[in-house]
Every structure is written in C-alpha cells, then in structure tokens.
Amino acid sequence: MFVAAGLGVTIAPYSVTTPLPAGARRLKFDGRPTASRIFMATRRGDNRPLVQAFIAASESVTGRRHDRTTRTR
C-alpha cells in the first residue's frame, strides 16, 4: 500500500509481488539468490489439528523436522 502510494519501499520474495498493485514496480536484484530463515511461533501445548497440520506441511516442504524448543520471554 505505501509502496504503491509512493511512500515507501520493500524487499520481498517474487512470489508475493504478483500481481503488483497499481503504481508499484518490481526491480530485480543482481547477484546470487539468497535464503531467509523463517520462524514460526505457536502457543505452548497448542494441539489443534489446524496448527499441527500447518507444522506437518512446513516440515514436508522443507524436508526437515523443526526445532520445537519452547522459549519464554
């Protein structure tokens, strides 16, 4: 929204820039592709089927089991 209004810029993966809002444009970076770490947070002990299905799907896509360490603030 801010980008299309001429009030901001963003760096985002290609997959979330299609389609572009009116007034926005996409510029490709040169160089090697990079990878980003993505973190997921859930409530401790949340065993709802939707949450568990999302975790299972993300593990399937990444091909690795996620660290389920609990951390407190």
Short mmCIF file of C-alpha atoms in Angstrom, two decimals:
data_model
loop_
_atom_site.label_atom_id
_atom_site.label_comp_id
_atom_site.label_asym_id
_atom_site.label_seq_id
_atom_site.Cartn_x
_atom_site.Cartn_y
_atom_site.Cartn_z
CA MET A 1 0.00 0.00 0.00
CA PHE A 2 2.73 2.52 0.97
CA VAL A 3 4.86 1.41 -1.98
CA ALA A 4 2.06 1.90 -4.49
CA ALA A 5 1.31 5.32 -2.98
CA GLY A 6 4.94 6.37 -3.44
CA LEU A 7 5.52 6.50 0.33
CA GLY A 8 7.80 3.50 0.83
CA VAL A 9 9.91 0.66 -0.48
CA THR A 10 10.09 -3.02 0.42
CA ILE A 11 12.20 -6.07 -0.21
CA ALA A 12 10.01 -9.10 -0.76
CA PRO A 13 10.18 -12.50 -2.43
CA TYR A 14 8.96 -12.61 -6.01
CA SER A 15 6.04 -14.85 -5.00
CA VAL A 16 4.37 -12.06 -3.03
CA THR A 17 4.84 -9.38 -5.69
CA THR A 18 2.50 -10.91 -8.24
CA PRO A 19 0.29 -9.18 -9.15
CA LEU A 20 1.66 -5.78 -8.30
CA PRO A 21 -0.64 -3.05 -7.03
CA ALA A 22 -1.27 -0.18 -9.43
CA GLY A 23 1.57 2.33 -9.25
CA ALA A 24 4.16 -0.17 -7.97
CA ARG A 25 7.05 -1.67 -9.91
CA ARG A 26 9.34 -4.63 -9.35
CA LEU A 27 13.13 -4.33 -9.60
CA LYS A 28 15.28 -7.45 -9.67
CA PHE A 29 18.48 -7.60 -7.62
CA ASP A 30 21.61 -8.79 -9.37
CA GLY A 31 23.81 -11.41 -7.78
CA ARG A 32 23.40 -14.75 -6.11
CA PRO A 33 19.97 -15.72 -4.78
CA THR A 34 19.73 -15.60 -1.02
CA ALA A 35 17.80 -17.61 1.53
CA SER A 36 15.91 -16.30 4.52
CA ARG A 37 15.26 -18.01 7.81
CA ILE A 38 11.60 -18.15 8.70
CA PHE A 39 10.40 -18.61 12.25
CA MET A 40 7.06 -19.96 13.38
CA ALA A 41 5.54 -19.38 16.80
CA THR A 42 2.60 -21.15 18.40
CA ARG A 43 1.13 -21.22 21.86
CA ARG A 44 2.80 -23.76 24.11
CA GLY A 45 0.84 -27.03 24.05
CA ASP A 46 -1.39 -25.96 21.14
CA ASN A 47 -2.51 -29.29 19.72
CA ARG A 48 -5.31 -28.01 17.49
CA PRO A 49 -5.48 -30.02 14.26
CA LEU A 50 -5.03 -26.90 12.10
CA VAL A 51 -1.81 -25.91 13.91
CA GLN A 52 -0.44 -29.46 13.77
CA ALA A 53 -1.32 -29.74 10.04
CA PHE A 54 0.49 -26.47 9.32
CA ILE A 55 3.59 -27.66 11.16
CA ALA A 56 3.48 -31.02 9.33
CA ALA A 57 3.07 -29.27 5.95
CA SER A 58 6.01 -26.95 6.61
CA GLU A 59 8.17 -29.90 7.63
CA SER A 60 7.16 -31.70 4.45
CA VAL A 61 8.08 -28.72 2.26
CA THR A 62 11.42 -28.09 3.95
CA GLY A 63 12.31 -31.77 4.27
CA ARG A 64 13.38 -31.33 7.87
CA ARG A 65 11.94 -31.56 11.31
CA HIS A 66 11.54 -28.21 13.04
CA ASP A 67 13.03 -27.34 16.41
CA ARG A 68 10.11 -27.33 18.83
CA THR A 69 12.05 -25.68 21.61
CA THR A 70 9.96 -23.55 23.89
CA ARG A 71 11.36 -20.26 24.99
CA THR A 72 9.98 -17.85 27.50
CA ARG A 73 10.23 -14.12 27.36
#
